[in-house]
Short mmCIF file of C-alpha atoms and ligand atoms in Angstrom, two decimals:
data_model
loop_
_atom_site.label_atom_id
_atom_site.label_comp_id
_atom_site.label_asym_id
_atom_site.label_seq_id
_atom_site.Cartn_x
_atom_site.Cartn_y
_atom_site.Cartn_z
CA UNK P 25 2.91 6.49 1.15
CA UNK P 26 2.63 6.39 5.03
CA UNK P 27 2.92 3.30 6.69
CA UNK P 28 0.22 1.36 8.98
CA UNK P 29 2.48 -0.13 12.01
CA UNK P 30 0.22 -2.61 14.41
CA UNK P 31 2.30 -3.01 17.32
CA UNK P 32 1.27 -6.02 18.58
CA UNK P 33 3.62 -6.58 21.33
CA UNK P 34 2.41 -9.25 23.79
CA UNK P 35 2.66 -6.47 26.51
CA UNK P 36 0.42 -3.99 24.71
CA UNK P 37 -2.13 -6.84 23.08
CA UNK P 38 -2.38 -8.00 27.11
CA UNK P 39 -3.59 -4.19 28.54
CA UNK P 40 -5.67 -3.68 25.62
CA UNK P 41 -7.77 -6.82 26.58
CA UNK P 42 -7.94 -5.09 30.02
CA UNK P 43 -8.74 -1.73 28.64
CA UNK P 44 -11.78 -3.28 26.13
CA UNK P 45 -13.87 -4.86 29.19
CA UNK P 46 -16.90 -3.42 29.91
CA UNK P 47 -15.68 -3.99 33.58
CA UNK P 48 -12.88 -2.07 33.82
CA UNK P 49 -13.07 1.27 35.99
CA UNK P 50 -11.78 4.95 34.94
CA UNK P 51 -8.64 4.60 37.40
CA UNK P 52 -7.76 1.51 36.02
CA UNK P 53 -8.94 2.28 32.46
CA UNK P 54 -6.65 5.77 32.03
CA UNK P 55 -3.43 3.95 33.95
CA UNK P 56 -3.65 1.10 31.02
CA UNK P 57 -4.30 3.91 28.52
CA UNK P 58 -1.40 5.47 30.10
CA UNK P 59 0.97 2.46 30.37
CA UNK P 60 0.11 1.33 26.65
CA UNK P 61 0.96 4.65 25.59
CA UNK P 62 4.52 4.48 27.00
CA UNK P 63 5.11 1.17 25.97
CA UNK P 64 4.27 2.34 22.20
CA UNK P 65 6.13 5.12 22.55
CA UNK P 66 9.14 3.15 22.65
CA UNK P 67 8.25 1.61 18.78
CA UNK P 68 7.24 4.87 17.85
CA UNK P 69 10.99 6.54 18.68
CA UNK P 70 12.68 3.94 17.03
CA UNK P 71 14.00 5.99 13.77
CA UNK P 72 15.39 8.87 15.94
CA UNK P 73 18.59 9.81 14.93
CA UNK P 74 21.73 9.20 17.37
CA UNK P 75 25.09 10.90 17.81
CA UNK P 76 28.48 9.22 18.55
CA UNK P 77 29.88 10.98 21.65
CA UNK P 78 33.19 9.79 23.64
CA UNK P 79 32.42 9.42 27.54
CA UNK P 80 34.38 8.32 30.64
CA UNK P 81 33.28 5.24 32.03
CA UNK P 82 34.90 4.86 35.31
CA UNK P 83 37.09 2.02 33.68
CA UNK P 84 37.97 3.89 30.46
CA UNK P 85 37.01 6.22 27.78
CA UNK P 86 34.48 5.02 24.71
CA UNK P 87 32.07 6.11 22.00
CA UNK P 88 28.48 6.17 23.22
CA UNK P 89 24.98 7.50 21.12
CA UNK P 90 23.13 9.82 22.64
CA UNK P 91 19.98 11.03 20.91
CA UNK P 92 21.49 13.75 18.17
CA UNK P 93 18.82 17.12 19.58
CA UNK P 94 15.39 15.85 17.45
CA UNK P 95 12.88 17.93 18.30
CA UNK P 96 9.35 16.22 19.52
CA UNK P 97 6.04 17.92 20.20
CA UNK P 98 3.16 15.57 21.56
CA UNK P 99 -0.41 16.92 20.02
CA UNK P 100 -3.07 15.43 22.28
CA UNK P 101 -6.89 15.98 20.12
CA UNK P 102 -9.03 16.51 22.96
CA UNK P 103 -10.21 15.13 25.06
CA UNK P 104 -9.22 11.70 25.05
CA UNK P 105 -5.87 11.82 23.47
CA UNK P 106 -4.95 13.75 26.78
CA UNK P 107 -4.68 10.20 28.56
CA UNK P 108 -1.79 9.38 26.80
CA UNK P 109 0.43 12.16 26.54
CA UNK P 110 2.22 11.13 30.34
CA UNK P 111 2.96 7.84 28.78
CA UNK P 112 4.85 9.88 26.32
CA UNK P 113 6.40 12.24 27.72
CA UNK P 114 7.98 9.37 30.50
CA UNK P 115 9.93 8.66 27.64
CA UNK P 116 10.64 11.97 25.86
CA UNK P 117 10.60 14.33 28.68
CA UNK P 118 11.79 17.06 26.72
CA UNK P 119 8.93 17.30 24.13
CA UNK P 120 7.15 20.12 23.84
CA UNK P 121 3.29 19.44 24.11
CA UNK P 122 0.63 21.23 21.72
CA UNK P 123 -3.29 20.72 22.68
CA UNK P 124 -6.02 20.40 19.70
CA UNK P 125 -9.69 20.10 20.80
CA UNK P 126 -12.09 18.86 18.25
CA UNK P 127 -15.40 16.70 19.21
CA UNK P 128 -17.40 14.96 16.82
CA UNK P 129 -20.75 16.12 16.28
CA UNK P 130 -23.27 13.40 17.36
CA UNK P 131 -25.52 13.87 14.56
CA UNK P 132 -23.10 14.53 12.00
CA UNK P 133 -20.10 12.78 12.93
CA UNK P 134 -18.33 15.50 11.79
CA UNK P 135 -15.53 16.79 13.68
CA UNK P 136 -16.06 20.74 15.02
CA UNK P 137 -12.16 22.10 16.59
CA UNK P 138 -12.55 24.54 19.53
CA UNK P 139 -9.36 24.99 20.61
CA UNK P 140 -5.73 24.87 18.90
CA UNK P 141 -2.23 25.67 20.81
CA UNK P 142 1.26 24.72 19.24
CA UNK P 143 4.48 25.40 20.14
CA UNK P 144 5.85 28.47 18.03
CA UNK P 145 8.66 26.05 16.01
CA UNK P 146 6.00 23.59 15.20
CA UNK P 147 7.55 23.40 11.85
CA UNK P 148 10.92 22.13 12.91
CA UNK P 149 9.64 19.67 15.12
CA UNK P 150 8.65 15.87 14.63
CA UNK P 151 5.14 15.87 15.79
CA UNK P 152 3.44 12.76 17.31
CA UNK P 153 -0.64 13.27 17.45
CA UNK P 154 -2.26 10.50 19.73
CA UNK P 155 -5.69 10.40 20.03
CA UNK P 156 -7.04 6.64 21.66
CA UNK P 157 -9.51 6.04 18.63
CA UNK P 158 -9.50 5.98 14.86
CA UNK P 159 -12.87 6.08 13.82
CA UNK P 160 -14.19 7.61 10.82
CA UNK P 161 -11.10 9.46 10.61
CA UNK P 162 -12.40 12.74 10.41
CA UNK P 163 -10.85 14.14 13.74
CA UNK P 164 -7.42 12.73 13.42
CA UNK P 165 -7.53 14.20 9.55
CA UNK P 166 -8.73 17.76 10.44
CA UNK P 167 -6.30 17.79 13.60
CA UNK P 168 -3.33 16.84 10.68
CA UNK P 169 -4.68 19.60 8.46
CA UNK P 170 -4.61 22.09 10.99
CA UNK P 171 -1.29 21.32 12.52
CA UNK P 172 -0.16 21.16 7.94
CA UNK P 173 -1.75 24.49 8.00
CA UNK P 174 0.59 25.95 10.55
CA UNK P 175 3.63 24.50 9.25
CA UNK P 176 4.53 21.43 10.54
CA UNK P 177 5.58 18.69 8.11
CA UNK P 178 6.65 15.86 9.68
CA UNK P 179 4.10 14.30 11.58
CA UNK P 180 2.80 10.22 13.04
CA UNK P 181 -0.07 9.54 14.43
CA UNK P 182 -0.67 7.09 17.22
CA UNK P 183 -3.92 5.43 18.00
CA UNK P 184 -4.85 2.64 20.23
CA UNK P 185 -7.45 1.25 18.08
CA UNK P 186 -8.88 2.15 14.66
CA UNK P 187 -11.61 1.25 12.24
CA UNK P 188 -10.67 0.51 8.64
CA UNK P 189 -12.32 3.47 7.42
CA UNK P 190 -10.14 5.65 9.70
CA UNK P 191 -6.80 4.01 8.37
CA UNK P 192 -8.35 4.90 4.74
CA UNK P 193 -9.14 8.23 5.36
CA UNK P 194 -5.50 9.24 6.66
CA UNK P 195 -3.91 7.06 4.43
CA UNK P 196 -5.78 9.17 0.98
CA UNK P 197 -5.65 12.45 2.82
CA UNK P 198 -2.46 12.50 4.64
CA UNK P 199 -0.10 10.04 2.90
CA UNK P 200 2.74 11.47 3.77
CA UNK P 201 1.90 10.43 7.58
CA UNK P 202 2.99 7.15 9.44
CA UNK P 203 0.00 5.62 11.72
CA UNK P 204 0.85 3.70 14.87
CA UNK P 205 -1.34 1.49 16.28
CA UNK P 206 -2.28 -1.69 19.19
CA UNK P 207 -5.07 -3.23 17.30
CA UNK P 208 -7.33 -2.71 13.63
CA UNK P 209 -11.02 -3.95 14.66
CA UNK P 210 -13.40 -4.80 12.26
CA UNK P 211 -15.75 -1.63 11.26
CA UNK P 212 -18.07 1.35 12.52
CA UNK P 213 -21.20 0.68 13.67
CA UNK P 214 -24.51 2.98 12.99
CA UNK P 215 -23.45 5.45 15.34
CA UNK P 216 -20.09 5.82 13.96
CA UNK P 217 -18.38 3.64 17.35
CA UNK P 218 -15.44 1.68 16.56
CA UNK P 219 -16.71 -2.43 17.03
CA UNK P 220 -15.46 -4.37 19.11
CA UNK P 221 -13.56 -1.07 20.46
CA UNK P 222 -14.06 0.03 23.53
CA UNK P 223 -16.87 2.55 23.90
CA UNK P 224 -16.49 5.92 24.01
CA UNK P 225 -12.42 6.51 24.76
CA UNK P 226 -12.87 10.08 26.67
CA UNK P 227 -16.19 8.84 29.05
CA UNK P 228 -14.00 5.82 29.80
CA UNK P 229 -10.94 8.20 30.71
CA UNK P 230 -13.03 11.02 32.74
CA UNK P 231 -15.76 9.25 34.31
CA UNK P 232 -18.43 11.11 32.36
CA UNK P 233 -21.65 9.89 30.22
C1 PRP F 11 -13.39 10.57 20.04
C2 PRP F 11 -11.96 10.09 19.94
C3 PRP F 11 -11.50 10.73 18.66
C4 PRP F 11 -12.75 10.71 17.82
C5 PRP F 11 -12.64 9.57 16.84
O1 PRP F 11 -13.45 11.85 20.53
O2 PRP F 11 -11.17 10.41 21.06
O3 PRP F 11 -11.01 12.04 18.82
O4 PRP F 11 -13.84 10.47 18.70
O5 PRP F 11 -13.70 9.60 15.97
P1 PRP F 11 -13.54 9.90 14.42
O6 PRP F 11 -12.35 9.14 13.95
O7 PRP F 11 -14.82 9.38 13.82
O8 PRP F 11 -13.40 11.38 14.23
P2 PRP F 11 -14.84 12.55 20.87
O9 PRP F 11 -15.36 13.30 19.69
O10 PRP F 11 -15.78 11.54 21.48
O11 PRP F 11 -14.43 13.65 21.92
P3 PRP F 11 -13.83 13.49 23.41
O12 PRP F 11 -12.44 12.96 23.26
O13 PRP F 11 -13.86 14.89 23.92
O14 PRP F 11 -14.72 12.55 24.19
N1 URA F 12 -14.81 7.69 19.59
C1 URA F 12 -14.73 6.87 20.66
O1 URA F 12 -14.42 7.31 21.78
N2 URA F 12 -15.03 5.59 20.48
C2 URA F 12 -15.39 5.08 19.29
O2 URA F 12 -15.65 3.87 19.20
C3 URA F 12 -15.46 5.95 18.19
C4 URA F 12 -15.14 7.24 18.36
#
């Protein structure tokens, strides 16, 4: 069964005050997007694997780790979970990045994908999808099917802030995945936002309404 991880580092709790207010701008809201994104990157990386290899320090010779050649790929859904692929990739500059774009219909609140683009050894990478919301679910579930569909298997998701019913949904349909997150707010409201959240994640990053 995948595991729900809340990071709730005092670092990360602190910008995602910042990035809730109603008062805070698009530059400032996609650098704390950004900066929160590296900062749970770090948790995120914890379980990659590490290699003993013997280096010269300039006072002697010693075992060191080194990470042991995991391959990463960074799945932004579109648009928002574009603002936090540089906080990523900062940390894992070597990551190949693939792009899903799905939008939720406004009626339906069903997710519609428009655009898919992986890296051709999706399936023997380690695949983190981050996407700033959790809502319903629905788009974080249909970007894991798709990415299922073209092979990959191992594969975490990493959300700034979900719903309950989001965590739900990924946890029946995709057990197998582990969810990262910086905060689990209380529920959906009639139009299917996340409340308290934080409005509407890719209007906040782009300036658009
Ligand atoms: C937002 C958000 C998620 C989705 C979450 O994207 O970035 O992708 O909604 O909602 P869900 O869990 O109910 O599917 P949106 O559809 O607004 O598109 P955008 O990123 O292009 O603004
Ligand atoms: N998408 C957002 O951007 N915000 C929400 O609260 C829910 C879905």
């Amino acid at each position: 069964m995948g595991n729900v991880f809340v990071l709730d580092h005092p670092l990360i709790q602190h910008k995602i005050t910042h990035i809730r207010k109603t008062e805070t701008g698009t530059k400032d809201f996609r650098e704390l997007v950004d900066e929160v994104a590296g900062l749970m990157a770090y948790e995120i990386t914890r379980d990659l694997p590490v290699t003993e290899v013997t280096i010269d320090t300039p006072v002697t010779t010693m075992q060191s780790n080194v990470l042991s050649g995991k391959r990463i790929g960074i799945v932004p859904i579109l648009r928002a979970g574009l603002g936090m692929v540089e906080g990523v990739l900062r940390h894992i500059p070597t990551a190949k990045v693939g792009h899903v774009g799905l939008y939720r219909d406004p009626e339906t609140l069903q997710p519609v994908e428009y655009y898919i683009k992986m890296p051709n050894d999706i399936e023997e990478r380690e695949l983190i999808v981050v996407d700033p919301m959790l809502a319903t679910g629905g788009s974080a579930k249909d970007a894991i099917d798709s990415l299922k569909k073209r092979g990959a298997t191992k594969i975490k998701l990493m959300c700034l802030i979900a719903a309950p019913e989001g965590i739900d949904l990924i946890k029946k349909e995709h057990p197998d995945v582990d969810l990262y997150l910086a905060a689990i707010d209380e529920k959906l409201n009639e139009k299917g936002y996340i409340v308290p959240g934080l409005g509407d994640a890719g209007d906040r990053l782009y300036g658009t309404k």
